[in-house]
Amino acid sequence: MVRSSRGRRPALPRRRKAGGGAVLQAPAATLRDALPLRRAGRIAPGRVAAHIGCRMTDTAARPLIRLVPGHDRRVKGGHPWAFSNEIAMTAAARALPPGGAVRLEGDDGWRHGTWSFNPHSLIAARLLDRDPGAALDLAWARQRLGAALALREKLYATPFYRLVHAEADGLPGLVIDRYGDALALQANTAGMEVLTPVLVEALRDLVAPRLVVGRNDAAVRRLEGLEEQVAPLLGEGGTAQVEEGGLRFAVDLLGGQKTGWFYDQRENRDRVARLAPGATVLDAFCHTGGFGLRCAAAGAARVTLLDRSAHALDLAMETARANGLADRVEAQRGEALETLERMGAAGTRFDIVVADPPAFAKSRKDQPQALRGYGKLARLVAPLVAKGGFLFIASCSHHVSPGDFADAVIWGLGRARRDAKLLFQGGAGPDHPVHPQLPESAYLKAMLFQLA
């Protein structure tokens, strides 16, 4: 259930005239109400949108929200967000239920389209459609998801990819990863929370999944006043497989990190695997062993997987055994930074070292500490790379820029007294498109070096 920032269910506003002549409606059933009814067969196929009600589909009753005079420049320029200090927060606006659809206009009457609105969030409005009268119904969801699907089918020959990447795919705050006939869905905004039932219904029509798991446990949901929860939204179970580089990896959609698999590093795993024949490889922060096992399949002589999660390492070794790689793969459990320091002190060397840690900066205030952390990481892993070997290092911190990350890594290499050639610098693959007005959404930074 969508909750306010104080943790209480929003009060139901009475039907009354609001500023701009809009009619406010009481919030209709949302995710927790609609999906159990749908699974139990109490909502007929195609009727989920109707169950959600006029919050999204009744365009005649859609509330009108206005921008503060002089604060419409960004939105007029095409930015898909409007911040709370840019919006005229009248009493009527503050009473609107989180996640509902509104019409957004400038004080000059300029119509900016249909937006989802959350009066309790810093990012108060997010663009859904340039048409202020767009009905956010099943047909709309099919069109938006269908466009995302068509792009991925052009990019990839098999159904393993990020199907939806938030604002770039016109679905702000929504992430969907596809694992063949299984999907992991993460709704990080109140608007996507409200739309989840109709989105699941549209996914049924488009890809007929056997399983859709809601991985709604990202901390960012708290900023929207949403609860964190993980549960199947359609079907039963919580396991899937992903195919990549000729391997089949086991994926835990309920208990794995984030949405289960890191599709953003697919092209980088391809790049590192090409260097692997005959090499010894360390895959630090390995999760379920994507880099290391791809290297083993490419002909690496020996692969060491390092992670602190016993569950993730168990999945990695399950994959190694299933693909006939276990004789060349070992798993080592431990805190990565401490283990890397011990390896360096012992003089351990590898031909390839991969360092792909979780985000060091969870918020903007963490940036200075995160940059020190990336510098330290580079300093610790550089001595582990044999002369002429390769180092791949990455950051998935939204709040660290590519330039700052590169500076931190280069500082660490210098402290380790290692000369280096930069062979590649980039980010995520094309199934993670970037909205041109949101460069910060290009969160992944990756660098590949050869060390002398």
GROMACS .gro file of C-alpha atoms in nm:
model
  452
    1MET     CA    1   0.000   0.000   0.000
    2VAL     CA    2   0.125   0.347  -0.081
    3ARG     CA    3   0.197   0.532   0.239
    4SER     CA    4   0.280   0.885   0.327
    5SER     CA    5   0.625   0.987   0.442
    6ARG     CA    6   0.500   0.958   0.803
    7GLY     CA    7   0.408   0.593   0.747
    8ARG     CA    8   0.028   0.644   0.762
    9ARG     CA    9  -0.221   0.572   0.490
   10PRO     CA   10  -0.305   0.902   0.319
   11ALA     CA   11  -0.640   1.045   0.419
   12LEU     CA   12  -0.912   1.016   0.157
   13PRO     CA   13  -0.977   1.367   0.028
   14ARG     CA   14  -1.340   1.460  -0.014
   15ARG     CA   15  -1.466   1.516  -0.365
   16ARG     CA   16  -1.427   1.888  -0.408
   17LYS     CA   17  -1.308   2.149  -0.649
   18ALA     CA   18  -0.935   2.215  -0.639
   19GLY     CA   19  -0.722   2.490  -0.782
   20GLY     CA   20  -0.755   2.507  -1.159
   21GLY     CA   21  -1.101   2.349  -1.154
   22ALA     CA   22  -0.981   1.990  -1.117
   23VAL     CA   23  -1.187   1.738  -0.925
   24LEU     CA   24  -1.001   1.538  -0.663
   25GLN     CA   25  -1.096   1.174  -0.627
   26ALA     CA   26  -1.045   0.937  -0.336
   27PRO     CA   27  -0.753   0.703  -0.399
   28ALA     CA   28  -0.854   0.375  -0.557
   29ALA     CA   29  -0.713   0.027  -0.490
   30THR     CA   30  -0.341  -0.002  -0.542
   31LEU     CA   31  -0.083  -0.277  -0.574
   32ARG     CA   32  -0.152  -0.467  -0.255
   33ASP     CA   33  -0.529  -0.466  -0.318
   34ALA     CA   34  -0.534  -0.540  -0.691
   35LEU     CA   35  -0.273  -0.811  -0.740
   36PRO     CA   36  -0.398  -1.064  -0.484
   37LEU     CA   37  -0.745  -1.031  -0.635
   38ARG     CA   38  -0.599  -1.078  -0.983
   39ARG     CA   39  -0.406  -1.389  -0.877
   40ALA     CA   40  -0.714  -1.530  -0.708
   41GLY     CA   41  -0.915  -1.490  -1.026
   42ARG     CA   42  -1.145  -1.227  -0.876
   43ILE     CA   43  -1.047  -0.972  -1.140
   44ALA     CA   44  -1.106  -1.088  -1.494
   45PRO     CA   45  -0.820  -1.050  -1.748
   46GLY     CA   46  -0.822  -0.701  -1.889
   47ARG     CA   47  -1.005  -0.555  -1.586
   48VAL     CA   48  -0.704  -0.468  -1.368
   49ALA     CA   49  -0.698  -0.109  -1.492
   50ALA     CA   50  -1.062  -0.071  -1.407
   51HIS     CA   51  -0.993  -0.205  -1.057
   52ILE     CA   52  -0.723   0.056  -1.007
   53GLY     CA   53  -0.985   0.316  -1.096
   54CYS     CA   54  -0.986   0.678  -1.197
   55ARG     CA   55  -0.648   0.765  -1.044
   56MET     CA   56  -0.490   0.688  -1.379
   57THR     CA   57  -0.767   0.637  -1.636
   58ASP     CA   58  -1.033   0.904  -1.567
   59THR     CA   59  -0.880   1.192  -1.759
   60ALA     CA   60  -1.179   1.423  -1.709
   61ALA     CA   61  -1.128   1.417  -1.332
   62ARG     CA   62  -0.749   1.443  -1.349
   63PRO     CA   63  -0.622   1.710  -1.106
   64LEU     CA   64  -0.439   2.013  -1.239
   65ILE     CA   65  -0.104   2.102  -1.083
   66ARG     CA   66   0.073   2.426  -1.167
   67LEU     CA   67   0.439   2.520  -1.165
   68VAL     CA   68   0.552   2.817  -0.961
   69PRO     CA   69   0.596   3.131  -1.177
   70GLY     CA   70   0.950   3.147  -1.312
   71HIS     CA   71   1.023   2.783  -1.226
   72ASP     CA   72   0.928   2.616  -1.552
   73ARG     CA   73   1.252   2.648  -1.748
   74ARG     CA   74   1.375   2.294  -1.685
   75VAL     CA   75   1.040   2.132  -1.757
   76LYS     CA   76   0.996   2.338  -2.075
   77GLY     CA   77   1.341   2.220  -2.180
   78GLY     CA   78   1.225   1.858  -2.168
   79HIS     CA   79   1.333   1.748  -1.821
   80PRO     CA   80   1.114   1.458  -1.700
   81TRP     CA   81   1.110   1.566  -1.334
   82ALA     CA   82   0.957   1.855  -1.146
   83PHE     CA   83   1.082   1.916  -0.792
   84SER     CA   84   0.858   2.006  -0.502
   85ASN     CA   85   0.994   2.363  -0.485
   86GLU     CA   86   0.897   2.414  -0.850
   87ILE     CA   87   0.532   2.324  -0.789
   88ALA     CA   88   0.259   2.537  -0.636
   89MET     CA   89   0.190   2.318  -0.333
   90THR     CA   90  -0.163   2.426  -0.249
   91ALA     CA   91  -0.363   2.251   0.020
   92ALA     CA   92  -0.546   2.064  -0.254
   93ALA     CA   93  -0.218   1.949  -0.410
   94ARG     CA   94  -0.080   1.833  -0.076
   95ALA     CA   95  -0.397   1.630  -0.019
   96LEU     CA   96  -0.356   1.428  -0.339
   97PRO     CA   97  -0.274   1.060  -0.290
   98PRO     CA   98   0.083   0.962  -0.379
   99GLY     CA   99   0.129   0.816  -0.725
  100GLY     CA  100  -0.183   0.950  -0.894
  101ALA     CA  101  -0.184   1.106  -1.238
  102VAL     CA  102  -0.209   1.484  -1.276
  103ARG     CA  103  -0.202   1.742  -1.551
  104LEU     CA  104   0.101   1.969  -1.516
  105GLU     CA  105   0.089   2.326  -1.646
  106GLY     CA  106   0.304   2.634  -1.620
  107ASP     CA  107   0.169   2.955  -1.474
  108ASP     CA  108   0.146   3.077  -1.834
  109GLY     CA  109  -0.092   2.794  -1.923
  110TRP     CA  110   0.174   2.588  -2.105
  111ARG     CA  111   0.058   2.226  -2.094
  112HIS     CA  112   0.332   1.983  -2.002
  113GLY     CA  113   0.129   1.662  -2.022
  114THR     CA  114   0.039   1.385  -1.778
  115TRP     CA  115   0.266   1.331  -1.479
  116SER     CA  116   0.261   1.106  -1.175
  117PHE     CA  117   0.252   1.313  -0.857
  118ASN     CA  118   0.372   1.251  -0.505
  119PRO     CA  119   0.333   1.549  -0.270
  120HIS     CA  120   0.562   1.383  -0.012
  121SER     CA  121   0.865   1.339  -0.240
  122LEU     CA  122   1.142   1.583  -0.333
  123ILE     CA  123   1.089   1.478  -0.695
  124ALA     CA  124   0.720   1.559  -0.678
  125ALA     CA  125   0.619   1.502  -1.040
  126ARG     CA  126   0.750   1.262  -1.305
  127LEU     CA  127   0.658   1.269  -1.672
  128LEU     CA  128   0.437   0.987  -1.798
  129ASP     CA  129   0.299   1.121  -2.127
  130ARG     CA  130   0.317   1.446  -2.324
  131ASP     CA  131  -0.060   1.421  -2.377
  132PRO     CA  132  -0.242   1.577  -2.078
  133GLY     CA  133  -0.542   1.358  -2.161
  134ALA     CA  134  -0.357   1.027  -2.190
  135ALA     CA  135  -0.552   0.740  -2.035
  136LEU     CA  136  -0.302   0.533  -1.840
  137ASP     CA  137  -0.488   0.212  -1.907
  138LEU     CA  138  -0.398  -0.135  -2.031
  139ALA     CA  139  -0.358  -0.015  -2.391
  140TRP     CA  140  -0.118   0.258  -2.277
  141ALA     CA  141   0.085   0.010  -2.072
  142ARG     CA  142   0.101  -0.233  -2.365
  143GLN     CA  143   0.225   0.043  -2.595
  144ARG     CA  144   0.493   0.166  -2.355
  145LEU     CA  145   0.617  -0.183  -2.264
  146GLY     CA  146   0.586  -0.298  -2.623
  147ALA     CA  147   0.821  -0.023  -2.740
  148ALA     CA  148   1.077  -0.125  -2.478
  149LEU     CA  149   1.041  -0.489  -2.582
  150ALA     CA  150   1.082  -0.408  -2.953
  151LEU     CA  151   1.410  -0.227  -2.882
  152ARG     CA  152   1.554  -0.516  -2.681
  153GLU     CA  153   1.454  -0.768  -2.946
  154LYS     CA  154   1.655  -0.566  -3.198
  155LEU     CA  155   1.955  -0.562  -2.964
  156TYR     CA  156   1.957  -0.922  -2.839
  157ALA     CA  157   1.883  -1.258  -2.998
  158THR     CA  158   1.774  -1.425  -2.674
  159PRO     CA  159   1.522  -1.309  -2.407
  160PHE     CA  160   1.775  -1.218  -2.139
  161TYR     CA  161   1.808  -0.843  -2.083
  162ARG     CA  162   1.688  -0.539  -1.896
  163LEU     CA  163   1.345  -0.493  -2.046
  164VAL     CA  164   1.265  -0.154  -1.889
  165HIS     CA  165   1.511   0.107  -1.765
  166ALA     CA  166   1.302   0.374  -1.598
  167GLU     CA  167   1.278   0.724  -1.747
  168ALA     CA  168   1.466   0.634  -2.065
  169ASP     CA  169   1.183   0.392  -2.148
  170GLY     CA  170   0.910   0.636  -2.044
  171LEU     CA  171   0.828   0.456  -1.719
  172PRO     CA  172   0.987   0.666  -1.441
  173GLY     CA  173   1.131   0.463  -1.157
  174LEU     CA  174   1.045   0.125  -1.309
  175VAL     CA  175   1.304  -0.147  -1.368
  176ILE     CA  176   1.219  -0.484  -1.525
  177ASP     CA  177   1.477  -0.755  -1.591
  178ARG     CA  178   1.383  -1.048  -1.814
  179TYR     CA  179   1.505  -1.404  -1.762
  180GLY     CA  180   1.331  -1.590  -2.042
  181ASP     CA  181   0.986  -1.667  -1.901
  182ALA     CA  182   1.057  -1.500  -1.564
  183LEU     CA  183   1.062  -1.129  -1.483
  184ALA     CA  184   1.192  -0.924  -1.190
  185LEU     CA  185   1.002  -0.597  -1.148
  186GLN     CA  186   1.112  -0.310  -0.927
  187ALA     CA  187   0.881  -0.010  -0.881
  188ASN     CA  188   1.082   0.266  -0.717
  189THR     CA  189   0.823   0.545  -0.740
  190ALA     CA  190   0.469   0.584  -0.613
  191GLY     CA  191   0.343   0.625  -0.969
  192MET     CA  192   0.484   0.291  -1.077
  193GLU     CA  193   0.355   0.132  -0.756
  194VAL     CA  194   0.004   0.239  -0.850
  195LEU     CA  195   0.049   0.122  -1.208
  196THR     CA  196   0.204  -0.215  -1.121
  197PRO     CA  197  -0.118  -0.420  -1.159
  198VAL     CA  198  -0.186  -0.288  -1.508
  199LEU     CA  199   0.181  -0.327  -1.602
  200VAL     CA  200   0.175  -0.691  -1.492
  201GLU     CA  201  -0.139  -0.744  -1.697
  202ALA     CA  202   0.030  -0.589  -2.003
  203LEU     CA  203   0.337  -0.809  -1.950
  204ARG     CA  204   0.108  -1.113  -1.952
  205ASP     CA  205  -0.016  -1.009  -2.293
  206LEU     CA  206   0.328  -0.926  -2.436
  207VAL     CA  207   0.561  -1.201  -2.308
  208ALA     CA  208   0.336  -1.448  -2.122
  209PRO     CA  209   0.568  -1.490  -1.822
  210ARG     CA  210   0.532  -1.789  -1.589
  211LEU     CA  211   0.665  -1.574  -1.304
  212VAL     CA  212   0.683  -1.205  -1.214
  213VAL     CA  213   0.864  -1.123  -0.889
  214GLY     CA  214   0.828  -0.782  -0.728
  215ARG     CA  215   1.177  -0.686  -0.605
  216ASN     CA  216   1.050  -0.380  -0.423
  217ASP     CA  217   1.321  -0.371  -0.159
  218ALA     CA  218   1.533  -0.080  -0.285
  219ALA     CA  219   1.607   0.181  -0.020
  220VAL     CA  220   1.508   0.457  -0.264
  221ARG     CA  221   1.143   0.356  -0.213
  222ARG     CA  222   1.155   0.515   0.132
  223LEU     CA  223   1.197   0.855  -0.036
  224GLU     CA  224   0.859   0.795  -0.198
  225GLY     CA  225   0.696   0.683   0.127
  226LEU     CA  226   0.675   0.323   0.005
  227GLU     CA  227   0.725   0.003   0.200
  228GLU     CA  228   1.003  -0.238   0.106
  229GLN     CA  229   0.883  -0.585   0.013
  230VAL     CA  230   0.973  -0.883  -0.206
  231ALA     CA  231   0.703  -1.118  -0.331
  232PRO     CA  232   0.577  -1.292  -0.646
  233LEU     CA  233   0.327  -1.076  -0.831
  234LEU     CA  234   0.233  -1.347  -1.080
  235GLY     CA  235   0.301  -1.720  -1.065
  236GLU     CA  236   0.487  -1.910  -0.797
  237GLY     CA  237   0.849  -1.974  -0.705
  238GLY     CA  238   1.145  -1.742  -0.720
  239THR     CA  239   1.419  -1.900  -0.929
  240ALA     CA  240   1.523  -1.843  -1.288
  241GLN     CA  241   1.817  -1.889  -1.520
  242VAL     CA  242   2.004  -1.649  -1.742
  243GLU     CA  243   2.198  -1.749  -2.052
  244GLU     CA  244   2.515  -1.559  -2.135
  245GLY     CA  245   2.832  -1.647  -2.320
  246GLY     CA  246   2.723  -2.006  -2.369
  247LEU     CA  247   2.661  -2.056  -1.995
  248ARG     CA  248   2.343  -2.094  -1.792
  249PHE     CA  249   2.357  -1.912  -1.458
  250ALA     CA  250   2.120  -1.982  -1.168
  251VAL     CA  251   1.941  -1.666  -1.051
  252ASP     CA  252   1.759  -1.615  -0.720
  253LEU     CA  253   1.490  -1.356  -0.789
  254LEU     CA  254   1.369  -1.346  -0.428
  255GLY     CA  255   1.695  -1.346  -0.232
  256GLY     CA  256   1.965  -1.231  -0.474
  257GLN     CA  257   2.106  -0.880  -0.496
  258LYS     CA  258   1.884  -0.617  -0.657
  259THR     CA  259   1.691  -0.782  -0.942
  260GLY     CA  260   1.900  -1.100  -0.944
  261TRP     CA  261   2.159  -1.046  -1.217
  262PHE     CA  262   2.375  -0.757  -1.333
  263TYR     CA  263   2.285  -0.717  -1.698
  264ASP     CA  264   2.461  -0.380  -1.701
  265GLN     CA  265   2.802  -0.554  -1.710
  266ARG     CA  266   2.721  -0.797  -1.994
  267GLU     CA  267   2.937  -0.625  -2.258
  268ASN     CA  268   3.215  -0.574  -2.004
  269ARG     CA  269   3.209  -0.946  -1.918
  270ASP     CA  270   3.244  -1.016  -2.292
  271ARG     CA  271   3.542  -0.779  -2.302
  272VAL     CA  272   3.722  -0.934  -2.005
  273ALA     CA  273   3.648  -1.293  -2.113
  274ARG     CA  274   3.833  -1.233  -2.441
  275LEU     CA  275   4.150  -1.181  -2.238
  276ALA     CA  276   4.107  -1.497  -2.031
  277PRO     CA  277   4.243  -1.798  -2.226
  278GLY     CA  278   4.523  -1.950  -2.017
  279ALA     CA  279   4.499  -1.679  -1.748
  280THR     CA  280   4.463  -1.690  -1.373
  281VAL     CA  281   4.166  -1.474  -1.267
  282LEU     CA  282   4.043  -1.313  -0.946
  283ASP     CA  283   3.679  -1.203  -0.947
  284ALA     CA  284   3.638  -0.984  -0.637
  285PHE     CA  285   3.291  -0.885  -0.516
  286CYS     CA  286   3.185  -1.161  -0.754
  287HIS     CA  287   2.819  -1.205  -0.647
  288THR     CA  288   2.717  -1.515  -0.846
  289GLY     CA  289   3.040  -1.524  -1.043
  290GLY     CA  290   2.948  -1.357  -1.370
  291PHE     CA  291   3.295  -1.232  -1.463
  292GLY     CA  292   3.489  -1.525  -1.323
  293LEU     CA  293   3.275  -1.799  -1.473
  294ARG     CA  294   3.269  -1.627  -1.811
  295CYS     CA  295   3.649  -1.625  -1.794
  296ALA     CA  296   3.656  -1.993  -1.699
  297ALA     CA  297   3.432  -2.078  -1.996
  298ALA     CA  298   3.665  -1.878  -2.222
  299GLY     CA  299   3.961  -2.096  -2.118
  300ALA     CA  300   4.108  -1.943  -1.800
  301ALA     CA  301   4.351  -2.176  -1.626
  302ARG     CA  302   4.225  -2.093  -1.277
  303VAL     CA  303   3.951  -1.869  -1.137
  304THR     CA  304   3.908  -1.749  -0.779
  305LEU     CA  305   3.567  -1.612  -0.680
  306LEU     CA  306   3.566  -1.379  -0.380
  307ASP     CA  307   3.252  -1.257  -0.205
  308ARG     CA  308   3.121  -1.226   0.150
  309SER     CA  309   2.786  -1.390   0.067
  310ALA     CA  310   2.781  -1.767   0.116
  311HIS     CA  311   2.450  -1.784  -0.071
  312ALA     CA  312   2.590  -1.603  -0.374
  313LEU     CA  313   2.900  -1.825  -0.379
  314ASP     CA  314   2.682  -2.137  -0.354
  315LEU     CA  315   2.491  -2.023  -0.662
  316ALA     CA  316   2.818  -1.950  -0.842
  317MET     CA  317   2.957  -2.295  -0.770
  318GLU     CA  318   2.626  -2.453  -0.869
  319THR     CA  319   2.665  -2.279  -1.204
  320ALA     CA  320   3.028  -2.391  -1.231
  321ARG     CA  321   2.932  -2.754  -1.174
  322ALA     CA  322   2.637  -2.739  -1.412
  323ASN     CA  323   2.863  -2.605  -1.687
  324GLY     CA  324   3.158  -2.839  -1.628
  325LEU     CA  325   3.387  -2.568  -1.491
  326ALA     CA  326   3.417  -2.663  -1.123
  327ASP     CA  327   3.764  -2.818  -1.156
  328ARG     CA  328   3.908  -2.476  -1.248
  329VAL     CA  329   3.701  -2.259  -1.014
  330GLU     CA  330   3.736  -2.203  -0.640
  331ALA     CA  331   3.517  -1.994  -0.411
  332GLN     CA  332   3.661  -1.791  -0.126
  333ARG     CA  333   3.430  -1.629   0.125
  334GLY     CA  334   3.543  -1.314   0.302
  335GLU     CA  335   3.524  -0.938   0.328
  336ALA     CA  336   3.672  -0.831  -0.003
  337LEU     CA  337   3.890  -0.539   0.106
  338GLU     CA  338   4.041  -0.733   0.397
  339THR     CA  339   4.103  -1.038   0.179
  340LEU     CA  340   4.259  -0.830  -0.099
  341GLU     CA  341   4.498  -0.672   0.152
  342ARG     CA  342   4.602  -1.015   0.283
  343MET     CA  343   4.656  -1.142  -0.071
  344GLY     CA  344   4.878  -0.846  -0.150
  345ALA     CA  345   5.085  -0.901   0.164
  346ALA     CA  346   5.128  -1.267   0.070
  347GLY     CA  347   5.250  -1.177  -0.279
  348THR     CA  348   4.959  -1.343  -0.460
  349ARG     CA  349   4.936  -1.253  -0.829
  350PHE     CA  350   4.675  -1.299  -1.103
  351ASP     CA  351   4.680  -1.233  -1.475
  352ILE     CA  352   4.335  -1.070  -1.454
  353VAL     CA  353   4.175  -0.899  -1.154
  354VAL     CA  354   3.812  -0.787  -1.158
  355ALA     CA  355   3.691  -0.547  -0.887
  356ASP     CA  356   3.319  -0.475  -0.924
  357PRO     CA  357   3.197  -0.367  -0.579
  358PRO     CA  358   2.851  -0.259  -0.463
  359ALA     CA  359   2.785   0.115  -0.458
  360PHE     CA  360   3.013   0.300  -0.216
  361ALA     CA  361   2.799   0.617  -0.230
  362LYS     CA  362   2.435   0.562  -0.134
  363SER     CA  363   2.367   0.937  -0.132
  364ARG     CA  364   2.535   1.258  -0.241
  365LYS     CA  365   2.676   1.321   0.106
  366ASP     CA  366   2.865   0.989   0.081
  367GLN     CA  367   3.061   1.101  -0.226
  368PRO     CA  368   3.389   1.209  -0.057
  369GLN     CA  369   3.408   0.886   0.143
  370ALA     CA  370   3.321   0.682  -0.166
  371LEU     CA  371   3.599   0.840  -0.370
  372ARG     CA  372   3.848   0.758  -0.096
  373GLY     CA  373   3.713   0.403  -0.101
  374TYR     CA  374   3.761   0.365  -0.476
  375GLY     CA  375   4.112   0.500  -0.448
  376LYS     CA  376   4.189   0.251  -0.173
  377LEU     CA  377   4.038  -0.033  -0.376
  378ALA     CA  378   4.257   0.050  -0.675
  379ARG     CA  379   4.561   0.067  -0.448
  380LEU     CA  380   4.483  -0.278  -0.303
  381VAL     CA  381   4.408  -0.460  -0.628
  382ALA     CA  382   4.689  -0.314  -0.839
  383PRO     CA  383   4.966  -0.518  -0.664
  384LEU     CA  384   4.766  -0.836  -0.729
  385VAL     CA  385   4.793  -0.793  -1.107
  386ALA     CA  386   5.090  -0.970  -1.264
  387LYS     CA  387   5.320  -0.768  -1.491
  388GLY     CA  388   5.145  -0.727  -1.824
  389GLY     CA  389   4.816  -0.839  -1.671
  390PHE     CA  390   4.477  -0.668  -1.670
  391LEU     CA  391   4.267  -0.485  -1.416
  392PHE     CA  392   3.895  -0.426  -1.461
  393ILE     CA  393   3.744  -0.194  -1.200
  394ALA     CA  394   3.393  -0.049  -1.182
  395SER     CA  395   3.158   0.172  -0.981
  396CYS     CA  396   2.778   0.158  -0.975
  397SER     CA  397   2.742   0.466  -0.752
  398HIS     CA  398   2.495   0.716  -0.900
  399HIS     CA  399   2.651   0.994  -0.696
  400VAL     CA  400   3.006   0.950  -0.831
  401SER     CA  401   3.078   1.104  -1.170
  402PRO     CA  402   3.288   0.924  -1.435
  403GLY     CA  403   3.562   1.185  -1.404
  404ASP     CA  404   3.583   1.167  -1.025
  405PHE     CA  405   3.585   0.787  -1.036
  406ALA     CA  406   3.866   0.786  -1.292
  407ASP     CA  407   4.069   1.030  -1.081
  408ALA     CA  408   4.027   0.811  -0.772
  409VAL     CA  409   4.135   0.497  -0.957
  410ILE     CA  410   4.433   0.665  -1.117
  411TRP     CA  411   4.538   0.796  -0.775
  412GLY     CA  412   4.523   0.442  -0.636
  413LEU     CA  413   4.731   0.302  -0.920
  414GLY     CA  414   4.987   0.573  -0.859
  415ARG     CA  415   5.003   0.494  -0.489
  416ALA     CA  416   5.064   0.129  -0.582
  417ARG     CA  417   5.344   0.244  -0.817
  418ARG     CA  418   5.193   0.070  -1.118
  419ASP     CA  419   5.217   0.215  -1.467
  420ALA     CA  420   4.906   0.149  -1.670
  421LYS     CA  421   4.747   0.167  -2.013
  422LEU     CA  422   4.376   0.252  -2.023
  423LEU     CA  423   4.221   0.014  -2.277
  424PHE     CA  424   3.855   0.091  -2.221
  425GLN     CA  425   3.639   0.336  -2.032
  426GLY     CA  426   3.260   0.314  -2.048
  427GLY     CA  427   2.939   0.208  -1.882
  428ALA     CA  428   2.637  -0.017  -1.916
  429GLY     CA  429   2.512  -0.193  -2.226
  430PRO     CA  430   2.240  -0.067  -2.460
  431ASP     CA  431   1.958  -0.235  -2.267
  432HIS     CA  432   2.027   0.037  -2.007
  433PRO     CA  433   1.949   0.346  -2.217
  434VAL     CA  434   2.001   0.691  -2.067
  435HIS     CA  435   1.752   0.976  -2.075
  436PRO     CA  436   1.949   1.268  -2.224
  437GLN     CA  437   1.818   1.506  -1.955
  438LEU     CA  438   1.929   1.269  -1.677
  439PRO     CA  439   2.301   1.208  -1.728
  440GLU     CA  440   2.322   1.095  -1.364
  441SER     CA  441   2.121   0.787  -1.463
  442ALA     CA  442   2.432   0.664  -1.647
  443TYR     CA  443   2.537   0.523  -1.313
  444LEU     CA  444   2.786   0.255  -1.418
  445LYS     CA  445   3.149   0.352  -1.464
  446ALA     CA  446   3.397   0.089  -1.588
  447MET     CA  447   3.769   0.098  -1.666
  448LEU     CA  448   3.996  -0.169  -1.811
  449PHE     CA  449   4.374  -0.132  -1.774
  450GLN     CA  450   4.684  -0.324  -1.866
  451LEU     CA  451   4.944  -0.283  -1.592
  452ALA     CA  452   5.317  -0.276  -1.653
   0.00000   0.00000   0.00000
